[in-house]
Coordinates of C-alpha atoms in Angstrom, one line a residue:
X18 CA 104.5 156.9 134.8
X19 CA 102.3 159.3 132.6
X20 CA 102.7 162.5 132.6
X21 CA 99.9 164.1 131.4
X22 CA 99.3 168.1 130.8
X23 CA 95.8 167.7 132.8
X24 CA 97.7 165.9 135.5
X25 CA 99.8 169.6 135.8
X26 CA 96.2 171.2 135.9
X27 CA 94.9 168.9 138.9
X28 CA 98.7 169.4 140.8
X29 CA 97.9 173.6 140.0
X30 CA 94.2 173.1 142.2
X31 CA 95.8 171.2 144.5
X32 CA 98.4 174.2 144.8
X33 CA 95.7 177.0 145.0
X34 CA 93.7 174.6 147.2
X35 CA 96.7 174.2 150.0
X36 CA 97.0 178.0 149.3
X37 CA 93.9 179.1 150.1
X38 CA 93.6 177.0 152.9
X39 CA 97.0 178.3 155.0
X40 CA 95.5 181.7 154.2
X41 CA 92.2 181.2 155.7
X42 CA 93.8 179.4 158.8
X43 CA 96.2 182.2 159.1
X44 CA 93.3 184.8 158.3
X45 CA 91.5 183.3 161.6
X46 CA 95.0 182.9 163.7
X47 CA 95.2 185.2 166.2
X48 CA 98.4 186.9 167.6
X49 CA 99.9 185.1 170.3
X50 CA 102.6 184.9 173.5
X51 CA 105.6 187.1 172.1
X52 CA 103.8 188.6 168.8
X53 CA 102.4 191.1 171.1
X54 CA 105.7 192.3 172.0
X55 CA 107.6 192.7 168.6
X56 CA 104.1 194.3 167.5
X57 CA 104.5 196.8 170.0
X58 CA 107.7 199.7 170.5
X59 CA 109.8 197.2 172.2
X60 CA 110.1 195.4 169.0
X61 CA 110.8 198.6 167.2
X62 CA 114.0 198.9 170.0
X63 CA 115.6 195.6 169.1
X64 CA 115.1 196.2 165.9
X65 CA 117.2 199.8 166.3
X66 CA 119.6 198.2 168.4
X67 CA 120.2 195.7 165.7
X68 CA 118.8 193.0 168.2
X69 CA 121.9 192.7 170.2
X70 CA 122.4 190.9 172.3
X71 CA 118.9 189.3 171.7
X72 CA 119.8 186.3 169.2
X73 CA 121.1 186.4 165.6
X74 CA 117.8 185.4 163.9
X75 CA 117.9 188.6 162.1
X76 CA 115.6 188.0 159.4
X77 CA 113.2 185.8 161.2
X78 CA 113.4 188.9 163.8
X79 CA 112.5 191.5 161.2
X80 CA 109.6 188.8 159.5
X81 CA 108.2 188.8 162.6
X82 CA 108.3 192.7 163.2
X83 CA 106.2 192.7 159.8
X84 CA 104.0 190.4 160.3
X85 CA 102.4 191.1 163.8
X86 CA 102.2 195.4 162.2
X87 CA 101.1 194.4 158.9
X88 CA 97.8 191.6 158.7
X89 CA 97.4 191.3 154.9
X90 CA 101.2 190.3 154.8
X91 CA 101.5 187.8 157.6
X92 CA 98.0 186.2 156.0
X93 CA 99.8 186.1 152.7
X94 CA 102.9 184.9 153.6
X95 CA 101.8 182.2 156.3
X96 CA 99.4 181.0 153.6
X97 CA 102.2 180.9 150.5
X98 CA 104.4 179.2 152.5
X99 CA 102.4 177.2 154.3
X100 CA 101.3 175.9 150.7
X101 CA 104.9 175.7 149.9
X102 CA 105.6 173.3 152.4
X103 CA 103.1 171.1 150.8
X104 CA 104.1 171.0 147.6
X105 CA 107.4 171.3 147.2
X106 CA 108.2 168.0 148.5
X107 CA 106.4 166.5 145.7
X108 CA 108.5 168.5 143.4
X109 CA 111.4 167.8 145.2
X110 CA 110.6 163.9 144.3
X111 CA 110.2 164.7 140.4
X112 CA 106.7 163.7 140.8
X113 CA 103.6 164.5 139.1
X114 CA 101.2 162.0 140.8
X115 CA 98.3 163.6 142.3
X116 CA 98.6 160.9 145.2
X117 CA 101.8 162.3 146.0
X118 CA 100.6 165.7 146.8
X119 CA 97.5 164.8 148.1
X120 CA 99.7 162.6 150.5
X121 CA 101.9 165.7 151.3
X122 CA 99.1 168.0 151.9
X123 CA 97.9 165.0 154.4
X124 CA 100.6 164.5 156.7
X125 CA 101.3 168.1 157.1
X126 CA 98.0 168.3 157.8
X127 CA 97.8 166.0 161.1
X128 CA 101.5 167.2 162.5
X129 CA 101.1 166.9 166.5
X130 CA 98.7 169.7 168.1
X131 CA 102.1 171.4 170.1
X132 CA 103.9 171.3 166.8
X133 CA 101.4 173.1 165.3
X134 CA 100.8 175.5 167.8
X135 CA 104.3 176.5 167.5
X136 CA 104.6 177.1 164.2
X137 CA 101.5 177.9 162.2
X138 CA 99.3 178.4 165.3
X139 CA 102.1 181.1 166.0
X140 CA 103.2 183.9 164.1
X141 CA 107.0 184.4 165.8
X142 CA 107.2 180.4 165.4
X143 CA 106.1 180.5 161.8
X144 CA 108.6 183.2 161.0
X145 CA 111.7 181.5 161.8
X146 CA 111.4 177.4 162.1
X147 CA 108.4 177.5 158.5
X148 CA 110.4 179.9 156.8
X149 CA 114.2 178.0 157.5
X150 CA 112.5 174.9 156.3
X151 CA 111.0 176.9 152.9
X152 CA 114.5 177.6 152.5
X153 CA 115.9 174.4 152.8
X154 CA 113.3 173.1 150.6
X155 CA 114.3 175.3 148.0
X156 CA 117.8 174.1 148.0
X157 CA 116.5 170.9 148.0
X158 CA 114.8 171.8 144.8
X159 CA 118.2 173.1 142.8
X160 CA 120.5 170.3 143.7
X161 CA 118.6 167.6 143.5
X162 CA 119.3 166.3 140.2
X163 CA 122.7 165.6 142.4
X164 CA 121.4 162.3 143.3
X165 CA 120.7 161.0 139.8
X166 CA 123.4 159.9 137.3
X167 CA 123.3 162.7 134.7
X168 CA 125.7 165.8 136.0
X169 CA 123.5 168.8 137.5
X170 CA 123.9 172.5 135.3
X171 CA 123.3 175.1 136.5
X172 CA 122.5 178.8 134.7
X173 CA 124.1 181.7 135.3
X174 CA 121.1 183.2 137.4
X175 CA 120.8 180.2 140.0
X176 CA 124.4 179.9 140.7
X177 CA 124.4 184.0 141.4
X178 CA 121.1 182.9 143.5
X179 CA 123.1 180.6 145.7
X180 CA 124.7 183.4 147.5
X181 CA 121.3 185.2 148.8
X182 CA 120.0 182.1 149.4
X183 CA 123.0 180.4 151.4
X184 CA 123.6 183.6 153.2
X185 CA 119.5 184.5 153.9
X186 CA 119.0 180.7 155.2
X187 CA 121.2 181.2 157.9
X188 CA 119.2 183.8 159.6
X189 CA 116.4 181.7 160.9
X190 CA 117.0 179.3 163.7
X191 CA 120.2 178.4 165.1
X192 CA 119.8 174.3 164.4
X193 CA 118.8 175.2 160.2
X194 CA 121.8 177.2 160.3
X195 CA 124.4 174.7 161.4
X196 CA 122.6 172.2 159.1
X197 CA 122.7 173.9 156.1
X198 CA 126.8 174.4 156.0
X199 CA 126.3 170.4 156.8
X200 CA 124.2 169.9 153.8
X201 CA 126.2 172.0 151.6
X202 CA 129.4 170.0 152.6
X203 CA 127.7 166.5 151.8
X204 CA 126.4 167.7 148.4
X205 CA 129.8 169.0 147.3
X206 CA 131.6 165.6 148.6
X207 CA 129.0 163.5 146.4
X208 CA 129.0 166.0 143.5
X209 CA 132.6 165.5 143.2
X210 CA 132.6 161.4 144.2
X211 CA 129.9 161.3 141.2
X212 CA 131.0 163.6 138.1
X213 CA 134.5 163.6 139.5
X214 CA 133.9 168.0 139.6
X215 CA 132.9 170.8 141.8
X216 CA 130.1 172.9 141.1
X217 CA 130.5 176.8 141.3
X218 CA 126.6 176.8 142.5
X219 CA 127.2 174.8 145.6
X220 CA 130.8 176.2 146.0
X221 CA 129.1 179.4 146.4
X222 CA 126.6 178.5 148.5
X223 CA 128.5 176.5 151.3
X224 CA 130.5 180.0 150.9
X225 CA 127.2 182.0 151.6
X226 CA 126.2 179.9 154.5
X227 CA 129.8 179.6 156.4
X228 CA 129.3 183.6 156.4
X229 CA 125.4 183.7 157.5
X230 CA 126.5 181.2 160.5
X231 CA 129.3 183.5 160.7
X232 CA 126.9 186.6 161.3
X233 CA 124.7 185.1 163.0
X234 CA 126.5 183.4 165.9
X235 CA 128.6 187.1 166.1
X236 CA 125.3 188.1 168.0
X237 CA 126.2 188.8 171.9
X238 CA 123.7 186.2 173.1
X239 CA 125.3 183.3 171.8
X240 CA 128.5 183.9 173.8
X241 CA 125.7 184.9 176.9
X242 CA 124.7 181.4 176.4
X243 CA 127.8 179.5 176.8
X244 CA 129.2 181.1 179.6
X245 CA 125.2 180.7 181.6
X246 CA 124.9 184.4 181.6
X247 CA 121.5 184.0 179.8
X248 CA 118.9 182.5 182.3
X249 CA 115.9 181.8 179.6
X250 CA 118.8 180.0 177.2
X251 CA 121.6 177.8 178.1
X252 CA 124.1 175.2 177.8
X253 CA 123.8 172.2 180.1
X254 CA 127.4 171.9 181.2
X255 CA 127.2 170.1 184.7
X256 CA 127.1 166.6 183.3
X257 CA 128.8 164.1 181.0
X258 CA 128.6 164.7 177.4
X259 CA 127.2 161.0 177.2
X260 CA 125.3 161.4 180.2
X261 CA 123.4 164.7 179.0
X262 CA 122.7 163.2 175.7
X263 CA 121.2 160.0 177.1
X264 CA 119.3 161.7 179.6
X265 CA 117.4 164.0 176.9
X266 CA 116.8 161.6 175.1
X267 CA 115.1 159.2 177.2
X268 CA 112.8 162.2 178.0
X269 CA 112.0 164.8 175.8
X270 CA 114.1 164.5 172.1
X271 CA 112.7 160.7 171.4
X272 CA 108.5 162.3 172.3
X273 CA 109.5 165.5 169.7
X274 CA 111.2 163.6 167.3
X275 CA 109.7 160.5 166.5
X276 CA 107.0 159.2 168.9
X277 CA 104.5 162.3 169.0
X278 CA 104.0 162.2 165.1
X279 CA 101.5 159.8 165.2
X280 CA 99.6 160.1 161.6
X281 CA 103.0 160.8 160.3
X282 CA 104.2 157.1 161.7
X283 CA 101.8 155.3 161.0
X284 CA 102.3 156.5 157.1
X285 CA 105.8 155.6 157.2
X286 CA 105.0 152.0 159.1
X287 CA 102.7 151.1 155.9
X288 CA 105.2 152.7 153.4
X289 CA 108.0 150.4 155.1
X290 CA 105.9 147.3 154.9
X291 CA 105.4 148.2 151.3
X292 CA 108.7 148.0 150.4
X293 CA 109.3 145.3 152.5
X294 CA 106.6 143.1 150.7
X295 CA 106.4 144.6 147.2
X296 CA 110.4 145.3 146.5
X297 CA 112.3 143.0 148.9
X298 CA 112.3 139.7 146.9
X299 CA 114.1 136.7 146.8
X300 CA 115.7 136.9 149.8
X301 CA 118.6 135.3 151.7
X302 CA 117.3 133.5 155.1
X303 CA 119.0 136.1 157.2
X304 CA 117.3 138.9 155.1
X305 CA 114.4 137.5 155.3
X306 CA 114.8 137.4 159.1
X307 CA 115.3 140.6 159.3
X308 CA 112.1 141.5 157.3
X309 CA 110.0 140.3 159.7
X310 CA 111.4 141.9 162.5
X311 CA 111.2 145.2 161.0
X312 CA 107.7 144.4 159.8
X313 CA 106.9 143.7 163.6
X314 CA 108.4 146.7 164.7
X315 CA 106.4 148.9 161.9
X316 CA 103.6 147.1 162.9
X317 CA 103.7 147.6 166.6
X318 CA 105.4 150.8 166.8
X319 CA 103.1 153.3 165.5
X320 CA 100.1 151.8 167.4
X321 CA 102.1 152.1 170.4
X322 CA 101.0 156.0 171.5
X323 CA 97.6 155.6 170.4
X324 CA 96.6 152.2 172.0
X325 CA 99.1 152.0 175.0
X326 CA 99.0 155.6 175.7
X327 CA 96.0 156.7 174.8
X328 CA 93.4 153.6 175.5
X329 CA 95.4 151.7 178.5
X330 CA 97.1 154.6 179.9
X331 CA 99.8 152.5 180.1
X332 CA 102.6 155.1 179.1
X333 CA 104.0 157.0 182.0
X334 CA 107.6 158.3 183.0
X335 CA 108.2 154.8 183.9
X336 CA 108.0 153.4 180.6
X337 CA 110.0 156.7 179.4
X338 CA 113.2 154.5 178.5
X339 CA 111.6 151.5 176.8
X340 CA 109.6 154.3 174.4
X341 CA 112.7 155.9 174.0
X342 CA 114.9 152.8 172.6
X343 CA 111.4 151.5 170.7
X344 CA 111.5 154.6 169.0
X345 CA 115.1 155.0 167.9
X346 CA 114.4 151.2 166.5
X347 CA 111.6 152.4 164.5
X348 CA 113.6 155.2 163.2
X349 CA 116.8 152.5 162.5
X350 CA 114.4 150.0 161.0
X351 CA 113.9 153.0 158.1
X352 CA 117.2 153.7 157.4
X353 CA 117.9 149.6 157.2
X354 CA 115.1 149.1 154.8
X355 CA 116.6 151.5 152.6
X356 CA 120.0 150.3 153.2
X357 CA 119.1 146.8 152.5
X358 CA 116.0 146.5 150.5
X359 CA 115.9 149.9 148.2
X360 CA 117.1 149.4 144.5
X361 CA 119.9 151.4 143.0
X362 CA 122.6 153.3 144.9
X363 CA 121.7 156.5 143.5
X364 CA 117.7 156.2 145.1
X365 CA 119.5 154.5 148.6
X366 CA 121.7 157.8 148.8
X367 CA 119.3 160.3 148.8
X368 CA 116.3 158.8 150.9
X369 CA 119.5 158.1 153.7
X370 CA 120.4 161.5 153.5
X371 CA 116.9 162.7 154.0
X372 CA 116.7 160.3 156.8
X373 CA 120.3 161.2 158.2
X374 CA 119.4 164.8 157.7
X375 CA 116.4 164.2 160.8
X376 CA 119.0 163.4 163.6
X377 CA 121.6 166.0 162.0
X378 CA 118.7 168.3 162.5
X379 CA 117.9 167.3 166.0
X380 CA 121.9 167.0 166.9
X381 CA 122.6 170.3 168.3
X382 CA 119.3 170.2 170.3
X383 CA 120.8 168.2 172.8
X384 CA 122.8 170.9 174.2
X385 CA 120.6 173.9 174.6
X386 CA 117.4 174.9 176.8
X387 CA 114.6 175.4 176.2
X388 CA 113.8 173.0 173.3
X389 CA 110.1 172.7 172.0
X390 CA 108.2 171.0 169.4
X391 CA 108.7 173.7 167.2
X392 CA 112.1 172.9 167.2
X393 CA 111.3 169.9 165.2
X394 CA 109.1 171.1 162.2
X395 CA 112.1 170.6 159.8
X396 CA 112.8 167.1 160.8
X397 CA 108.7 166.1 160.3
X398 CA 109.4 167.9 157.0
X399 CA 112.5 165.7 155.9
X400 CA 110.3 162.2 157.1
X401 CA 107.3 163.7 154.7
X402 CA 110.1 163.8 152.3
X403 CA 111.1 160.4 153.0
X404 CA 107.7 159.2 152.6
X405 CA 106.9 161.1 149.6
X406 CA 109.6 160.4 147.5
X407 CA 109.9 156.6 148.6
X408 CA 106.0 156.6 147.5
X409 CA 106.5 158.4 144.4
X410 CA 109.5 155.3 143.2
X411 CA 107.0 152.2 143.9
X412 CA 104.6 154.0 141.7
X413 CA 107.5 154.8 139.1
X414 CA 108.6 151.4 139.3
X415 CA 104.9 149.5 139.2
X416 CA 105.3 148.4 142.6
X417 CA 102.4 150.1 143.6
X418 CA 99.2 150.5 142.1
X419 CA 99.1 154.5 143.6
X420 CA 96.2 155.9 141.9
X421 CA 93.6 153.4 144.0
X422 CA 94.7 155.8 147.1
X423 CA 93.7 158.8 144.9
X424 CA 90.4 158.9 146.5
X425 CA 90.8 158.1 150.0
X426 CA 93.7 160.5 150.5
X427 CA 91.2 163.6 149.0
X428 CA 88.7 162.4 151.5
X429 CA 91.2 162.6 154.0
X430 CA 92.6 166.2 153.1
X431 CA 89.1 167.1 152.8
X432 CA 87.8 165.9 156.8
X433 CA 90.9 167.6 157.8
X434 CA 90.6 170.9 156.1
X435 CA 87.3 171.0 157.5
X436 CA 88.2 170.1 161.1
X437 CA 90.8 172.8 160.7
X438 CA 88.5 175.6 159.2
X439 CA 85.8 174.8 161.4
X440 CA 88.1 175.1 164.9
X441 CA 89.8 178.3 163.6
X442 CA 86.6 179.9 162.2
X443 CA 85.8 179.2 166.2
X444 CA 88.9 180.7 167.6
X445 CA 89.3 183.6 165.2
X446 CA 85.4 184.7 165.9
X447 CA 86.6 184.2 169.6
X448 CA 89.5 186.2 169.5
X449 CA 87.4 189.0 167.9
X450 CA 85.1 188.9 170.4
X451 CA 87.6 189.0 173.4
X452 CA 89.2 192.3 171.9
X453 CA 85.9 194.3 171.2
X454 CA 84.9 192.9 175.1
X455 CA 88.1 194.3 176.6
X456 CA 87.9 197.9 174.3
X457 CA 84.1 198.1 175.5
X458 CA 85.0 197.4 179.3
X459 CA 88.4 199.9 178.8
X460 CA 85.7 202.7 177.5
X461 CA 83.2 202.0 180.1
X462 CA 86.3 203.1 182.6
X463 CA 86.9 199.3 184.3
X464 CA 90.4 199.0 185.9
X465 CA 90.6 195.2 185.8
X466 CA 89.1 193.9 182.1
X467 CA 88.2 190.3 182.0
X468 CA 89.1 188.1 179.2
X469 CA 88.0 185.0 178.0
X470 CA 90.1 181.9 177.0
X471 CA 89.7 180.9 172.8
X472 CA 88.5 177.7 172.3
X473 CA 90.9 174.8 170.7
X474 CA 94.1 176.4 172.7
X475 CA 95.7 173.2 172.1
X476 CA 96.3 174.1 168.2
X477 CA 97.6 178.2 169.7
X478 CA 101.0 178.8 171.8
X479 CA 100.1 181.0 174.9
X480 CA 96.9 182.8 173.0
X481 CA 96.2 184.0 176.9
X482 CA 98.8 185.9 178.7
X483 CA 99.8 184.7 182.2
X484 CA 99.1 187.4 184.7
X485 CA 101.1 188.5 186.4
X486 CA 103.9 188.6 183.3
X487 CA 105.6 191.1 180.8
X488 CA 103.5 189.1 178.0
X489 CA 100.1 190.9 180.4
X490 CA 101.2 193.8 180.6
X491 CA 102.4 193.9 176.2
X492 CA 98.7 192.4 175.5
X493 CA 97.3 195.9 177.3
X494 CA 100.1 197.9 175.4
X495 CA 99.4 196.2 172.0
X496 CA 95.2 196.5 171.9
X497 CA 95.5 200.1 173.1
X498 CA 93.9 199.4 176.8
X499 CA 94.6 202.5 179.1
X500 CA 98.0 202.7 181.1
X501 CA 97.4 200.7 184.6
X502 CA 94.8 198.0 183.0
X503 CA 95.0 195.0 184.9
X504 CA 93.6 191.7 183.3
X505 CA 91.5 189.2 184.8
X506 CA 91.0 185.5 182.7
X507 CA 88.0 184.2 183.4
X508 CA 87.2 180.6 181.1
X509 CA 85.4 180.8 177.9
X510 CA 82.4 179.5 179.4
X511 CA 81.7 182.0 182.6
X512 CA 83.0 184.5 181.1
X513 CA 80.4 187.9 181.0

């Protein structure tokens, strides 16, 4: 591949691009649900009380107590890292293919609506599942070279890094947390299988993340949790360990983790068939068997929520279990191509254990409630991973002519960038225009204020409070509407 110093400039404008595009959206994202609570003095008081009791996400806590007080830094920080997601998978995959970024940029770009909502339509979302992602990313980044055959070195200021960074990453989301002392494990066990050696950076940070997890699950609400004291969190104890795991995943884990990313599958259906076609040659008759099952399975698969769903209306709780098993096979059929059909044991390892790292990810979401999509931004990031990197070897390799998808995949970016700017340029005038409304009505001495619903509340998580509920009565508290204001949501078009 050519690696060319104007080939850095056009990856820099695609940076500043994906930059300046997360800040606008988060520029024109209004507060939401629970950001009007920590922006108010009840997030102050969990923050005194060293939030216990509350959870151990003790830096996503205090992120989010900065964000919803100060606007210039949650618009910079959702845009940087929303950028970061981006682009550091491309980096992660050593490439510096313009496709490859432009294909990043694209499938974060059409993650489900709910997912979205969650996270960057969300500023208490963003702070704890965007920014444990960014950190795993960034891990990702520094041990990579693990997976290729010359040893990894490390300087003397990364390997002192790996103990803020193991420690901070655990501080997040309860799920990143266990994962990362998982990750840190594996890397060690192949460092030393490979150069026959341990490493002092990932010594240290497995050491760092045992005592984040350690903090962390210290917090008082964890042991609330297990023995059912908590009523919003909890552990589902009154079935079989087999039985509970079956039964969430035949209704909500297989829609969250697999089926609901449509764009995303339907990439990785025409990556697989690419391999399958372009690499796997001269083939035994039982491999080629199992080709064309798998490309059936890619084929059909990704159509399946678009076409049955969506056109037939076909999909329904009855069909719950077949769309559950059809999923895990599309899922299985990924890992098998790279298993079977991917060159080189160093290339199989590491796409597995981005693949692997998706149900680790998801593991311990079988035992607690609630469990949303936000829940699974991480694992969406690990399958863009996946795809990007599996992309970026075809291209290396000359098994794929990349550079003829060059111009689609910018016309792409662009219609969604648009899409996106145009529906949050409508919710953030919205929003704007629902405050001043409720101030003016406040002033003119109105007991019960009416407030419209923003447009595109599909893409927000709760951007109207429920009345009667604590979330009401913190909206009132955070806009400065007088003590006793009762709300009144009217929709966007009756609204006065």
């Amino acid at each position: 591949m050519i690696r060319t110093e104007r080939n850095w400039k056009l990856l820099s404008l695609v940076s500043f691009v994906a930059f300046m595009f997360y800040l606008y959206i988060a520029f024109r994202t209004p507060l939401t649900h629970d950001d009007w609570t920590w922006g108010i003095a009840e997030g102050m008081k969990r923050y005194h009380n060293g939030f216990a009791d509350y959870n151990g996400r003790y830096l996503g806590n205090i992120v989010e107590i900065l964000i919803t007080r100060i606007d210039w830094f949650r618009i910079l920080m959702m845009g940087a890292f929303g950028a970061l997601m981006v682009v550091l998978p491309a980096v992660i995959a050593k490439t510096n293919s313009l496709g490859a970024y432009l294909l990043s940029f694209l499938l974060f770009l059409v993650v489900p609506a709910n997912m979205f909502a969650q996270t960057y339509g969300w500023a208490a979302g963003f702070a704890n599942y965007n920014t444990a992602a960014i950190c795993i990313l960034v891990y990702l980044l520094i041990v990579k070279n693990v997976f290729y055959d010359k040893a990894p070195k490390y300087n003397i200021f990364l390997t002192i890094f790996a103990v803020p960074l193991g420690f901070c990453s655990q501080l997040f989301v309860e799920h990143a947390t266990l994962y990362n002392i998982v990750a840190g494990v594996f890397i060690i066990v192949l460092a030393f299988v490979k150069f026959r050696k341990f490493f002092l950076f990932h010594i240290l940070y497995l050491v760092s993340t045992i005592a984040g997890a350690v903090w962390m699950f210290s917090n008082g609400a964890y042991a609330k949790i297990f023995s059912g004291e908590d009523t919003y969190r909890t552990v589902n104890n009154d079935v079989g360990f087999i039985e509970k795991i079956y039964g969430i995943f035949k209704t909500t884990m297989y829609q969250f983790l697999v089926m609901n990313n449509v764009g995303l599958n339907i990439v990785l259906a025409i990556i697989g068939i690419l391999v399958l076609t372009k690499v796997a040659q001269n083939l035994s008759t039982l491999q080629l068997i199992f080709k064309n099952v798998f490309i059936m399975i890619l084929t059909v698969y990704p159509l399946y929520r678009p076409v049955v769903g969506q056109v037939f209306h076909i999909s329904s709780s009855n069909t719950a279990t077949f769309e559950a098993f059809f999923s895990l096979a599309f899922y299985l059929v990924l890992v098998a191509i790279v298993i079977m059909f991917i060159p080189g044991s160093n290339l199989k390892t590491e796409l597995s254990f981005y693949l692997l790292s998706v149900v680790t990810l998801a593991a311990p979401l079988f035992f607690v409630t609630p469990v949303g999509p936000r829940n699974f931004i991480i694992c969406y990031m690990f399958f863009v991973l996946f795809a990007v990197r599996t992309i970026h070897f075809m291209y290396e390799e000359n098994y794929l002519n990349f550079r003829a998808a060059y111009v689609p995949l910018f016309s792409l970016v662009i219609v969604f960038m648009i899409a996106f700017m145009y529906m949050f340029t409508q919710i953030g005038r919205s929003d704007d225009a629902r405050i001043a409304s409720a101030r003016a009505q406040a002033e003119a001495g109105a007991k019960v204020i009416t407030i419209k619903r923003l447009p595109y509340e599909q893409y927000l998580w709760m951007s109207t409070p429920i009345i009667p509920s604590y979330q009401a009565t913190n909206f009132v508290k955070y806009y400065n509407l007088p003590n006793g204001t009762t709300l009144k949501i009217v929709p966007s078009n009756s609204a006065k």
